Amino acid sequence: MAIGLENLANAEHAESSHRRAAAHDLEVSLLAGEQRLTEIAASWNALAGEIPFRRHEWLATWWRRFRAPGDELFAPLIYDGTGRLVGLAPWYVRRDRWLGRVVRFLGTGRVSSEYLTVLAAPGAEHEVARRLARWLTGEAARCWDLIDLDGVDPGDIVLQPMLAELSAGGHGLYQRQRERTWRLELPSSWESFLGRLSKGRRAKLRVLERRLTDGKVQLRQAHDAATLHEGLEVFDRLHRARRLTLGDGGCSIVPGFRRFLQDAATACLRGGALRLQWIEIEREPAAIEIGLLGGKTLYYYQTGMNPRLAEISPGWLLQVASIQRAINDGLVCFDFLRGDEPYKASWGARPLQLAQFRIAARRPWARLRHGAWRAAVEAKKHWSRAPAGKPPVLESEATC
């Protein structure tokens, strides 16, 4: 039973108790079936805000194209006392031979859906987080063995209180650093942007600017179904060609990725969120990028480049054109997303460290399996740090 505010002596304690009471008033139900997934699109997007990777058209498309046999939606919906949807965890569960039932975000994997989180209405973040944690500990306790949240912002205002509540409830919690995302803050003009760079970098960009207007370079953009189809064909060729020079095929070799990208790009184009553009040099495709617009930010999602034209820096040419356009369109941030490629810092972008959180259920068998996984991770760390030809010194064996 909630404690009345008038009986509390401390204002801070009163606020905390009020939040606990509000969380108790929230109802949780699981999203049931594919039809319901479609029906809830508008309410989902109202919670998702402006980050495109959180939106229904992105994550529902991912689910249709990448679900494996046996995967199940595990998406709790949180409603307030008036029946309004105030929270949603876009999760699914997959059975693993060793780890049991593992809960992950829709969009997880090589497709790289960034900034995933539990969605919550503004002002209801803490209440949604605590109610969800109690639901996972209570009504849904037998439905999962491990929650694996990878590539998330460790300062996320919904995940932080949820994780704290689960940890306080006796669940095993493990955190480790993952890749970083890189965000470039944009000024109001291209000249102001150039003024932030070194003299040498400015000189290089001036040369690239002139080449963009020398008549040999043509900038193409997807603006309808026909140009979208053309652009995706160019992307498939150039992305695959570029990644093969780096020793892998990139996302293009992931089963289902082409169909996912076609569906997601079509939905984003329809909603005005797609920025697919490429450059041709003397009519030959040279570099291509796929960006997603969200509010005043451009998310730099995927790229491709013609290795045969590498000596004339087509990737740099396209990035100059893209950042110029972003500034001219009044955007305030150019997000290069995850990965520590050196070119991101060279533009002046700043990193945000991402994290992985793994929450083990309180059942002994789940904790045991999670402990075995942690031991394997720590052993790998020790071996990777050991000098060549020498075994690592484990913590328990360290001497003064």
JSON list of C-alpha atoms in Angstrom, two decimals, residues 97-322:
[
{"chain": "A", "resi": 97, "resn": "ARG", "atom": "CA", "xyz": [21.57, -23.58, -25.49]},
{"chain": "A", "resi": 98, "resn": "TRP", "atom": "CA", "xyz": [23.81, -22.41, -22.66]},
{"chain": "A", "resi": 99, "resn": "LEU", "atom": "CA", "xyz": [22.30, -19.15, -21.43]},
{"chain": "A", "resi": 100, "resn": "GLY", "atom": "CA", "xyz": [18.63, -20.05, -21.53]},
{"chain": "A", "resi": 101, "resn": "ARG", "atom": "CA", "xyz": [16.02, -17.44, -22.48]},
{"chain": "A", "resi": 102, "resn": "VAL", "atom": "CA", "xyz": [17.92, -14.29, -23.46]},
{"chain": "A", "resi": 103, "resn": "VAL", "atom": "CA", "xyz": [16.10, -10.95, -23.81]},
{"chain": "A", "resi": 104, "resn": "ARG", "atom": "CA", "xyz": [17.56, -8.38, -26.22]},
{"chain": "A", "resi": 105, "resn": "PHE", "atom": "CA", "xyz": [16.48, -5.20, -27.95]},
{"chain": "A", "resi": 106, "resn": "LEU", "atom": "CA", "xyz": [14.88, -5.44, -31.36]},
{"chain": "A", "resi": 107, "resn": "GLY", "atom": "CA", "xyz": [17.50, -4.07, -33.75]},
{"chain": "A", "resi": 108, "resn": "THR", "atom": "CA", "xyz": [20.44, -5.72, -31.99]},
{"chain": "A", "resi": 109, "resn": "GLY", "atom": "CA", "xyz": [23.32, -7.06, -34.09]},
{"chain": "A", "resi": 110, "resn": "ARG", "atom": "CA", "xyz": [25.38, -6.11, -37.13]},
{"chain": "A", "resi": 111, "resn": "VAL", "atom": "CA", "xyz": [22.59, -3.94, -38.49]},
{"chain": "A", "resi": 112, "resn": "SER", "atom": "CA", "xyz": [23.72, -1.50, -35.78]},
{"chain": "A", "resi": 113, "resn": "SER", "atom": "CA", "xyz": [20.57, 0.15, -34.50]},
{"chain": "A", "resi": 114, "resn": "GLU", "atom": "CA", "xyz": [21.93, 2.88, -32.22]},
{"chain": "A", "resi": 115, "resn": "TYR", "atom": "CA", "xyz": [20.69, 4.50, -29.00]},
{"chain": "A", "resi": 116, "resn": "LEU", "atom": "CA", "xyz": [18.16, 1.77, -28.20]},
{"chain": "A", "resi": 117, "resn": "THR", "atom": "CA", "xyz": [16.34, 2.09, -24.91]},
{"chain": "A", "resi": 118, "resn": "VAL", "atom": "CA", "xyz": [13.11, 1.44, -23.05]},
{"chain": "A", "resi": 119, "resn": "LEU", "atom": "CA", "xyz": [10.66, 4.03, -24.38]},
{"chain": "A", "resi": 120, "resn": "ALA", "atom": "CA", "xyz": [8.87, 6.23, -21.86]},
{"chain": "A", "resi": 121, "resn": "ALA", "atom": "CA", "xyz": [6.65, 9.31, -21.95]},
{"chain": "A", "resi": 122, "resn": "PRO", "atom": "CA", "xyz": [8.42, 12.52, -20.86]},
{"chain": "A", "resi": 123, "resn": "GLY", "atom": "CA", "xyz": [8.19, 12.89, -17.12]},
{"chain": "A", "resi": 124, "resn": "ALA", "atom": "CA", "xyz": [7.32, 9.22, -16.57]},
{"chain": "A", "resi": 125, "resn": "GLU", "atom": "CA", "xyz": [10.80, 7.76, -17.08]},
{"chain": "A", "resi": 126, "resn": "HIS", "atom": "CA", "xyz": [11.50, 6.77, -13.47]},
{"chain": "A", "resi": 127, "resn": "GLU", "atom": "CA", "xyz": [8.04, 5.37, -12.85]},
{"chain": "A", "resi": 128, "resn": "VAL", "atom": "CA", "xyz": [8.16, 3.30, -16.06]},
{"chain": "A", "resi": 129, "resn": "ALA", "atom": "CA", "xyz": [11.64, 2.03, -15.20]},
{"chain": "A", "resi": 130, "resn": "ARG", "atom": "CA", "xyz": [10.70, 0.94, -11.69]},
{"chain": "A", "resi": 131, "resn": "ARG", "atom": "CA", "xyz": [7.41, -0.65, -12.73]},
{"chain": "A", "resi": 132, "resn": "LEU", "atom": "CA", "xyz": [9.16, -2.57, -15.50]},
{"chain": "A", "resi": 133, "resn": "ALA", "atom": "CA", "xyz": [11.83, -3.79, -13.08]},
{"chain": "A", "resi": 134, "resn": "ARG", "atom": "CA", "xyz": [9.18, -5.03, -10.66]},
{"chain": "A", "resi": 135, "resn": "TRP", "atom": "CA", "xyz": [7.32, -6.74, -13.49]},
{"chain": "A", "resi": 136, "resn": "LEU", "atom": "CA", "xyz": [10.51, -8.53, -14.54]},
{"chain": "A", "resi": 137, "resn": "THR", "atom": "CA", "xyz": [11.10, -9.60, -10.94]},
{"chain": "A", "resi": 138, "resn": "GLY", "atom": "CA", "xyz": [7.50, -10.58, -10.28]},
{"chain": "A", "resi": 139, "resn": "GLU", "atom": "CA", "xyz": [4.92, -11.46, -12.94]},
{"chain": "A", "resi": 140, "resn": "ALA", "atom": "CA", "xyz": [7.49, -12.17, -15.67]},
{"chain": "A", "resi": 141, "resn": "ALA", "atom": "CA", "xyz": [10.21, -13.70, -13.49]},
{"chain": "A", "resi": 142, "resn": "ARG", "atom": "CA", "xyz": [9.92, -17.16, -15.07]},
{"chain": "A", "resi": 143, "resn": "CYS", "atom": "CA", "xyz": [9.98, -15.81, -18.65]},
{"chain": "A", "resi": 144, "resn": "TRP", "atom": "CA", "xyz": [13.67, -14.93, -18.87]},
{"chain": "A", "resi": 145, "resn": "ASP", "atom": "CA", "xyz": [17.09, -16.04, -17.69]},
{"chain": "A", "resi": 146, "resn": "LEU", "atom": "CA", "xyz": [19.26, -13.22, -18.97]},
{"chain": "A", "resi": 147, "resn": "ILE", "atom": "CA", "xyz": [18.70, -9.66, -20.26]},
{"chain": "A", "resi": 148, "resn": "ASP", "atom": "CA", "xyz": [21.48, -8.57, -22.61]},
{"chain": "A", "resi": 149, "resn": "LEU", "atom": "CA", "xyz": [21.41, -4.84, -23.42]},
{"chain": "A", "resi": 150, "resn": "ASP", "atom": "CA", "xyz": [24.33, -4.16, -25.73]},
{"chain": "A", "resi": 151, "resn": "GLY", "atom": "CA", "xyz": [25.55, -0.88, -27.19]},
{"chain": "A", "resi": 152, "resn": "VAL", "atom": "CA", "xyz": [23.44, 1.38, -24.96]},
{"chain": "A", "resi": 153, "resn": "ASP", "atom": "CA", "xyz": [24.13, 4.77, -23.39]},
{"chain": "A", "resi": 154, "resn": "PRO", "atom": "CA", "xyz": [25.20, 4.09, -19.76]},
{"chain": "A", "resi": 155, "resn": "GLY", "atom": "CA", "xyz": [23.63, 7.40, -18.74]},
{"chain": "A", "resi": 156, "resn": "ASP", "atom": "CA", "xyz": [20.21, 6.59, -20.22]},
{"chain": "A", "resi": 157, "resn": "ILE", "atom": "CA", "xyz": [17.54, 8.08, -17.97]},
{"chain": "A", "resi": 158, "resn": "VAL", "atom": "CA", "xyz": [15.24, 5.05, -18.22]},
{"chain": "A", "resi": 159, "resn": "LEU", "atom": "CA", "xyz": [17.78, 2.23, -18.15]},
{"chain": "A", "resi": 160, "resn": "GLN", "atom": "CA", "xyz": [19.66, 3.61, -15.12]},
{"chain": "A", "resi": 161, "resn": "PRO", "atom": "CA", "xyz": [16.79, 3.37, -12.61]},
{"chain": "A", "resi": 162, "resn": "MET", "atom": "CA", "xyz": [15.60, 0.08, -14.09]},
{"chain": "A", "resi": 163, "resn": "LEU", "atom": "CA", "xyz": [19.03, -1.49, -13.68]},
{"chain": "A", "resi": 164, "resn": "ALA", "atom": "CA", "xyz": [19.38, -0.09, -10.17]},
{"chain": "A", "resi": 165, "resn": "GLU", "atom": "CA", "xyz": [16.01, -1.59, -9.18]},
{"chain": "A", "resi": 166, "resn": "LEU", "atom": "CA", "xyz": [16.92, -4.99, -10.63]},
{"chain": "A", "resi": 167, "resn": "SER", "atom": "CA", "xyz": [20.29, -4.99, -8.90]},
{"chain": "A", "resi": 168, "resn": "ALA", "atom": "CA", "xyz": [18.70, -4.02, -5.58]},
{"chain": "A", "resi": 169, "resn": "GLY", "atom": "CA", "xyz": [16.25, -6.89, -6.09]},
{"chain": "A", "resi": 170, "resn": "GLY", "atom": "CA", "xyz": [19.05, -9.46, -6.12]},
{"chain": "A", "resi": 171, "resn": "HIS", "atom": "CA", "xyz": [19.65, -9.90, -9.83]},
{"chain": "A", "resi": 172, "resn": "GLY", "atom": "CA", "xyz": [23.20, -10.27, -11.07]},
{"chain": "A", "resi": 173, "resn": "LEU", "atom": "CA", "xyz": [24.37, -7.17, -12.94]},
{"chain": "A", "resi": 174, "resn": "TYR", "atom": "CA", "xyz": [27.43, -6.95, -15.18]},
{"chain": "A", "resi": 175, "resn": "GLN", "atom": "CA", "xyz": [28.63, -3.91, -17.15]},
{"chain": "A", "resi": 176, "resn": "ARG", "atom": "CA", "xyz": [31.46, -3.48, -19.62]},
{"chain": "A", "resi": 177, "resn": "GLN", "atom": "CA", "xyz": [32.49, -0.82, -22.11]},
{"chain": "A", "resi": 178, "resn": "ARG", "atom": "CA", "xyz": [31.69, -1.26, -25.78]},
{"chain": "A", "resi": 179, "resn": "GLU", "atom": "CA", "xyz": [32.34, 0.84, -28.87]},
{"chain": "A", "resi": 180, "resn": "ARG", "atom": "CA", "xyz": [31.93, 4.59, -28.93]},
{"chain": "A", "resi": 181, "resn": "THR", "atom": "CA", "xyz": [29.64, 6.74, -31.04]},
{"chain": "A", "resi": 182, "resn": "TRP", "atom": "CA", "xyz": [30.94, 10.03, -32.44]},
{"chain": "A", "resi": 183, "resn": "ARG", "atom": "CA", "xyz": [28.90, 13.23, -32.63]},
{"chain": "A", "resi": 184, "resn": "LEU", "atom": "CA", "xyz": [29.87, 16.37, -34.52]},
{"chain": "A", "resi": 185, "resn": "GLU", "atom": "CA", "xyz": [28.22, 19.59, -33.36]},
{"chain": "A", "resi": 186, "resn": "LEU", "atom": "CA", "xyz": [27.44, 21.84, -36.32]},
{"chain": "A", "resi": 187, "resn": "PRO", "atom": "CA", "xyz": [27.66, 25.66, -36.37]},
{"chain": "A", "resi": 188, "resn": "SER", "atom": "CA", "xyz": [25.34, 27.90, -38.34]},
{"chain": "A", "resi": 189, "resn": "SER", "atom": "CA", "xyz": [27.58, 28.23, -41.41]},
{"chain": "A", "resi": 190, "resn": "TRP", "atom": "CA", "xyz": [30.15, 26.29, -43.41]},
{"chain": "A", "resi": 191, "resn": "GLU", "atom": "CA", "xyz": [32.70, 29.08, -42.96]},
{"chain": "A", "resi": 192, "resn": "SER", "atom": "CA", "xyz": [32.28, 28.88, -39.17]},
{"chain": "A", "resi": 193, "resn": "PHE", "atom": "CA", "xyz": [32.80, 25.14, -39.37]},
{"chain": "A", "resi": 194, "resn": "LEU", "atom": "CA", "xyz": [36.02, 25.56, -41.39]},
{"chain": "A", "resi": 195, "resn": "GLY", "atom": "CA", "xyz": [37.23, 28.07, -38.83]},
{"chain": "A", "resi": 196, "resn": "ARG", "atom": "CA", "xyz": [37.27, 25.34, -36.16]},
{"chain": "A", "resi": 197, "resn": "LEU", "atom": "CA", "xyz": [39.69, 23.19, -38.16]},
{"chain": "A", "resi": 198, "resn": "SER", "atom": "CA", "xyz": [43.45, 23.31, -38.57]},
{"chain": "A", "resi": 199, "resn": "LYS", "atom": "CA", "xyz": [44.99, 25.31, -41.40]},
{"chain": "A", "resi": 200, "resn": "GLY", "atom": "CA", "xyz": [46.04, 22.11, -43.17]},
{"chain": "A", "resi": 201, "resn": "ARG", "atom": "CA", "xyz": [42.59, 20.59, -42.92]},
{"chain": "A", "resi": 202, "resn": "ARG", "atom": "CA", "xyz": [40.95, 23.78, -44.20]},
{"chain": "A", "resi": 203, "resn": "ALA", "atom": "CA", "xyz": [43.24, 23.78, -47.21]},
{"chain": "A", "resi": 204, "resn": "LYS", "atom": "CA", "xyz": [42.35, 20.17, -48.00]},
{"chain": "A", "resi": 205, "resn": "LEU", "atom": "CA", "xyz": [38.63, 20.86, -47.75]},
{"chain": "A", "resi": 206, "resn": "ARG", "atom": "CA", "xyz": [38.91, 23.89, -50.01]},
{"chain": "A", "resi": 207, "resn": "VAL", "atom": "CA", "xyz": [40.45, 21.67, -52.68]},
{"chain": "A", "resi": 208, "resn": "LEU", "atom": "CA", "xyz": [37.62, 19.17, -52.27]},
{"chain": "A", "resi": 209, "resn": "GLU", "atom": "CA", "xyz": [35.04, 21.97, -52.50]},
{"chain": "A", "resi": 210, "resn": "ARG", "atom": "CA", "xyz": [36.45, 23.07, -55.84]},
{"chain": "A", "resi": 211, "resn": "ARG", "atom": "CA", "xyz": [36.38, 19.52, -57.15]},
{"chain": "A", "resi": 212, "resn": "LEU", "atom": "CA", "xyz": [32.71, 19.21, -56.24]},
{"chain": "A", "resi": 213, "resn": "THR", "atom": "CA", "xyz": [31.94, 22.05, -58.65]},
{"chain": "A", "resi": 214, "resn": "ASP", "atom": "CA", "xyz": [34.42, 21.31, -61.47]},
{"chain": "A", "resi": 215, "resn": "GLY", "atom": "CA", "xyz": [31.76, 19.69, -63.66]},
{"chain": "A", "resi": 216, "resn": "LYS", "atom": "CA", "xyz": [33.14, 16.15, -63.36]},
{"chain": "A", "resi": 217, "resn": "VAL", "atom": "CA", "xyz": [31.37, 15.35, -60.10]},
{"chain": "A", "resi": 218, "resn": "GLN", "atom": "CA", "xyz": [27.61, 14.90, -59.93]},
{"chain": "A", "resi": 219, "resn": "LEU", "atom": "CA", "xyz": [25.71, 14.61, -56.65]},
{"chain": "A", "resi": 220, "resn": "ARG", "atom": "CA", "xyz": [22.69, 12.29, -56.84]},
{"chain": "A", "resi": 221, "resn": "GLN", "atom": "CA", "xyz": [19.92, 11.86, -54.29]},
{"chain": "A", "resi": 222, "resn": "ALA", "atom": "CA", "xyz": [17.06, 9.44, -53.74]},
{"chain": "A", "resi": 223, "resn": "HIS", "atom": "CA", "xyz": [13.76, 11.34, -53.82]},
{"chain": "A", "resi": 224, "resn": "ASP", "atom": "CA", "xyz": [11.22, 8.80, -55.15]},
{"chain": "A", "resi": 225, "resn": "ALA", "atom": "CA", "xyz": [10.78, 5.04, -55.66]},
{"chain": "A", "resi": 226, "resn": "ALA", "atom": "CA", "xyz": [12.86, 4.96, -58.85]},
{"chain": "A", "resi": 227, "resn": "THR", "atom": "CA", "xyz": [15.85, 6.86, -57.48]},
{"chain": "A", "resi": 228, "resn": "LEU", "atom": "CA", "xyz": [15.62, 4.91, -54.22]},
{"chain": "A", "resi": 229, "resn": "HIS", "atom": "CA", "xyz": [15.88, 1.64, -56.15]},
{"chain": "A", "resi": 230, "resn": "GLU", "atom": "CA", "xyz": [18.82, 3.00, -58.14]},
{"chain": "A", "resi": 231, "resn": "GLY", "atom": "CA", "xyz": [20.56, 4.27, -55.01]},
{"chain": "A", "resi": 232, "resn": "LEU", "atom": "CA", "xyz": [20.17, 0.98, -53.15]},
{"chain": "A", "resi": 233, "resn": "GLU", "atom": "CA", "xyz": [21.66, -0.90, -56.11]},
{"chain": "A", "resi": 234, "resn": "VAL", "atom": "CA", "xyz": [24.64, 1.47, -56.08]},
{"chain": "A", "resi": 235, "resn": "PHE", "atom": "CA", "xyz": [24.97, 1.06, -52.31]},
{"chain": "A", "resi": 236, "resn": "ASP", "atom": "CA", "xyz": [24.98, -2.72, -52.51]},
{"chain": "A", "resi": 237, "resn": "ARG", "atom": "CA", "xyz": [27.83, -2.70, -55.06]},
{"chain": "A", "resi": 238, "resn": "LEU", "atom": "CA", "xyz": [29.97, -0.03, -53.44]},
{"chain": "A", "resi": 239, "resn": "HIS", "atom": "CA", "xyz": [29.45, -1.12, -49.82]},
{"chain": "A", "resi": 240, "resn": "ARG", "atom": "CA", "xyz": [30.35, -4.71, -50.66]},
{"chain": "A", "resi": 241, "resn": "ALA", "atom": "CA", "xyz": [33.37, -3.64, -52.76]},
{"chain": "A", "resi": 242, "resn": "ARG", "atom": "CA", "xyz": [34.71, -1.36, -50.04]},
{"chain": "A", "resi": 243, "resn": "ARG", "atom": "CA", "xyz": [34.24, -3.86, -47.23]},
{"chain": "A", "resi": 244, "resn": "LEU", "atom": "CA", "xyz": [35.93, -6.61, -49.21]},
{"chain": "A", "resi": 245, "resn": "THR", "atom": "CA", "xyz": [39.07, -4.45, -49.42]},
{"chain": "A", "resi": 246, "resn": "LEU", "atom": "CA", "xyz": [38.95, -4.37, -45.60]},
{"chain": "A", "resi": 247, "resn": "GLY", "atom": "CA", "xyz": [38.60, -8.13, -45.32]},
{"chain": "A", "resi": 248, "resn": "ASP", "atom": "CA", "xyz": [34.84, -8.63, -44.92]},
{"chain": "A", "resi": 249, "resn": "GLY", "atom": "CA", "xyz": [31.60, -8.09, -46.79]},
{"chain": "A", "resi": 250, "resn": "GLY", "atom": "CA", "xyz": [30.05, -5.69, -44.29]},
{"chain": "A", "resi": 251, "resn": "CYS", "atom": "CA", "xyz": [26.30, -5.66, -43.72]},
{"chain": "A", "resi": 252, "resn": "SER", "atom": "CA", "xyz": [25.67, -6.74, -47.31]},
{"chain": "A", "resi": 253, "resn": "ILE", "atom": "CA", "xyz": [26.58, -10.34, -46.47]},
{"chain": "A", "resi": 254, "resn": "VAL", "atom": "CA", "xyz": [24.20, -10.51, -43.49]},
{"chain": "A", "resi": 255, "resn": "PRO", "atom": "CA", "xyz": [21.24, -12.70, -44.50]},
{"chain": "A", "resi": 256, "resn": "GLY", "atom": "CA", "xyz": [18.15, -10.57, -44.89]},
{"chain": "A", "resi": 257, "resn": "PHE", "atom": "CA", "xyz": [19.95, -7.23, -44.85]},
{"chain": "A", "resi": 258, "resn": "ARG", "atom": "CA", "xyz": [19.09, -6.20, -48.41]},
{"chain": "A", "resi": 259, "resn": "ARG", "atom": "CA", "xyz": [15.38, -6.79, -47.86]},
{"chain": "A", "resi": 260, "resn": "PHE", "atom": "CA", "xyz": [15.51, -5.06, -44.50]},
{"chain": "A", "resi": 261, "resn": "LEU", "atom": "CA", "xyz": [17.26, -2.03, -45.98]},
{"chain": "A", "resi": 262, "resn": "GLN", "atom": "CA", "xyz": [14.79, -1.86, -48.86]},
{"chain": "A", "resi": 263, "resn": "ASP", "atom": "CA", "xyz": [11.79, -1.93, -46.51]},
{"chain": "A", "resi": 264, "resn": "ALA", "atom": "CA", "xyz": [13.27, 0.43, -43.91]},
{"chain": "A", "resi": 265, "resn": "ALA", "atom": "CA", "xyz": [14.55, 2.92, -46.50]},
{"chain": "A", "resi": 266, "resn": "THR", "atom": "CA", "xyz": [11.16, 2.96, -48.22]},
{"chain": "A", "resi": 267, "resn": "ALA", "atom": "CA", "xyz": [9.41, 3.72, -44.93]},
{"chain": "A", "resi": 268, "resn": "CYS", "atom": "CA", "xyz": [11.95, 6.40, -44.01]},
{"chain": "A", "resi": 269, "resn": "LEU", "atom": "CA", "xyz": [11.71, 8.02, -47.46]},
{"chain": "A", "resi": 270, "resn": "ARG", "atom": "CA", "xyz": [7.93, 8.10, -47.11]},
{"chain": "A", "resi": 271, "resn": "GLY", "atom": "CA", "xyz": [8.30, 9.81, -43.73]},
{"chain": "A", "resi": 272, "resn": "GLY", "atom": "CA", "xyz": [10.91, 12.30, -44.93]},
{"chain": "A", "resi": 273, "resn": "ALA", "atom": "CA", "xyz": [13.66, 10.78, -42.76]},
{"chain": "A", "resi": 274, "resn": "LEU", "atom": "CA", "xyz": [15.89, 9.24, -45.46]},
{"chain": "A", "resi": 275, "resn": "ARG", "atom": "CA", "xyz": [19.01, 10.94, -46.79]},
{"chain": "A", "resi": 276, "resn": "LEU", "atom": "CA", "xyz": [20.47, 8.59, -49.43]},
{"chain": "A", "resi": 277, "resn": "GLN", "atom": "CA", "xyz": [22.94, 10.33, -51.72]},
{"chain": "A", "resi": 278, "resn": "TRP", "atom": "CA", "xyz": [25.89, 9.41, -53.85]},
{"chain": "A", "resi": 279, "resn": "ILE", "atom": "CA", "xyz": [28.42, 11.01, -56.14]},
{"chain": "A", "resi": 280, "resn": "GLU", "atom": "CA", "xyz": [29.34, 10.04, -59.67]},
{"chain": "A", "resi": 281, "resn": "ILE", "atom": "CA", "xyz": [32.67, 11.01, -61.20]},
{"chain": "A", "resi": 282, "resn": "GLU", "atom": "CA", "xyz": [32.37, 11.23, -64.96]},
{"chain": "A", "resi": 283, "resn": "ARG", "atom": "CA", "xyz": [29.14, 9.22, -64.63]},
{"chain": "A", "resi": 284, "resn": "GLU", "atom": "CA", "xyz": [30.72, 6.38, -62.62]},
{"chain": "A", "resi": 285, "resn": "PRO", "atom": "CA", "xyz": [29.37, 5.85, -59.05]},
{"chain": "A", "resi": 286, "resn": "ALA", "atom": "CA", "xyz": [32.21, 6.71, -56.70]},
{"chain": "A", "resi": 287, "resn": "ALA", "atom": "CA", "xyz": [30.84, 6.93, -53.13]},
{"chain": "A", "resi": 288, "resn": "ILE", "atom": "CA", "xyz": [27.47, 6.59, -51.43]},
{"chain": "A", "resi": 289, "resn": "GLU", "atom": "CA", "xyz": [26.00, 7.19, -47.99]},
{"chain": "A", "resi": 290, "resn": "ILE", "atom": "CA", "xyz": [22.75, 6.40, -46.21]},
{"chain": "A", "resi": 291, "resn": "GLY", "atom": "CA", "xyz": [21.76, 8.86, -43.53]},
{"chain": "A", "resi": 292, "resn": "LEU", "atom": "CA", "xyz": [18.68, 9.07, -41.33]},
{"chain": "A", "resi": 293, "resn": "LEU", "atom": "CA", "xyz": [17.19, 12.34, -40.17]},
{"chain": "A", "resi": 294, "resn": "GLY", "atom": "CA", "xyz": [15.88, 12.74, -36.65]},
{"chain": "A", "resi": 295, "resn": "GLY", "atom": "CA", "xyz": [14.97, 16.20, -35.47]},
{"chain": "A", "resi": 296, "resn": "LYS", "atom": "CA", "xyz": [18.03, 18.42, -35.98]},
{"chain": "A", "resi": 297, "resn": "THR", "atom": "CA", "xyz": [20.44, 15.48, -36.27]},
{"chain": "A", "resi": 298, "resn": "LEU", "atom": "CA", "xyz": [21.68, 13.47, -39.24]},
{"chain": "A", "resi": 299, "resn": "TYR", "atom": "CA", "xyz": [22.64, 9.89, -38.35]},
{"chain": "A", "resi": 300, "resn": "TYR", "atom": "CA", "xyz": [25.36, 8.66, -40.72]},
{"chain": "A", "resi": 301, "resn": "TYR", "atom": "CA", "xyz": [24.22, 5.05, -41.03]},
{"chain": "A", "resi": 302, "resn": "GLN", "atom": "CA", "xyz": [26.04, 3.25, -43.87]},
{"chain": "A", "resi": 303, "resn": "THR", "atom": "CA", "xyz": [28.54, 4.08, -46.60]},
{"chain": "A", "resi": 304, "resn": "GLY", "atom": "CA", "xyz": [30.16, 2.57, -49.66]},
{"chain": "A", "resi": 305, "resn": "MET", "atom": "CA", "xyz": [33.05, 3.54, -51.90]},
{"chain": "A", "resi": 306, "resn": "ASN", "atom": "CA", "xyz": [34.45, 2.52, -55.29]},
{"chain": "A", "resi": 307, "resn": "PRO", "atom": "CA", "xyz": [37.94, 1.12, -54.52]},
{"chain": "A", "resi": 308, "resn": "ARG", "atom": "CA", "xyz": [39.02, 1.74, -58.11]},
{"chain": "A", "resi": 309, "resn": "LEU", "atom": "CA", "xyz": [38.66, 5.49, -57.50]},
{"chain": "A", "resi": 310, "resn": "ALA", "atom": "CA", "xyz": [40.24, 5.52, -54.03]},
{"chain": "A", "resi": 311, "resn": "GLU", "atom": "CA", "xyz": [43.16, 7.71, -55.12]},
{"chain": "A", "resi": 312, "resn": "ILE", "atom": "CA", "xyz": [40.85, 10.68, -55.73]},
{"chain": "A", "resi": 313, "resn": "SER", "atom": "CA", "xyz": [39.20, 10.41, -52.28]},
{"chain": "A", "resi": 314, "resn": "PRO", "atom": "CA", "xyz": [35.52, 10.02, -53.25]},
{"chain": "A", "resi": 315, "resn": "GLY", "atom": "CA", "xyz": [34.54, 9.32, -49.66]},
{"chain": "A", "resi": 316, "resn": "TRP", "atom": "CA", "xyz": [35.96, 12.66, -48.53]},
{"chain": "A", "resi": 317, "resn": "LEU", "atom": "CA", "xyz": [34.22, 14.42, -51.41]},
{"chain": "A", "resi": 318, "resn": "LEU", "atom": "CA", "xyz": [30.86, 13.00, -50.36]},
{"chain": "A", "resi": 319, "resn": "GLN", "atom": "CA", "xyz": [31.40, 13.82, -46.69]},
{"chain": "A", "resi": 320, "resn": "VAL", "atom": "CA", "xyz": [32.16, 17.44, -47.55]},
{"chain": "A", "resi": 321, "resn": "ALA", "atom": "CA", "xyz": [28.93, 17.61, -49.57]},
{"chain": "A", "resi": 322, "resn": "SER", "atom": "CA", "xyz": [26.96, 15.91, -46.80]}
]
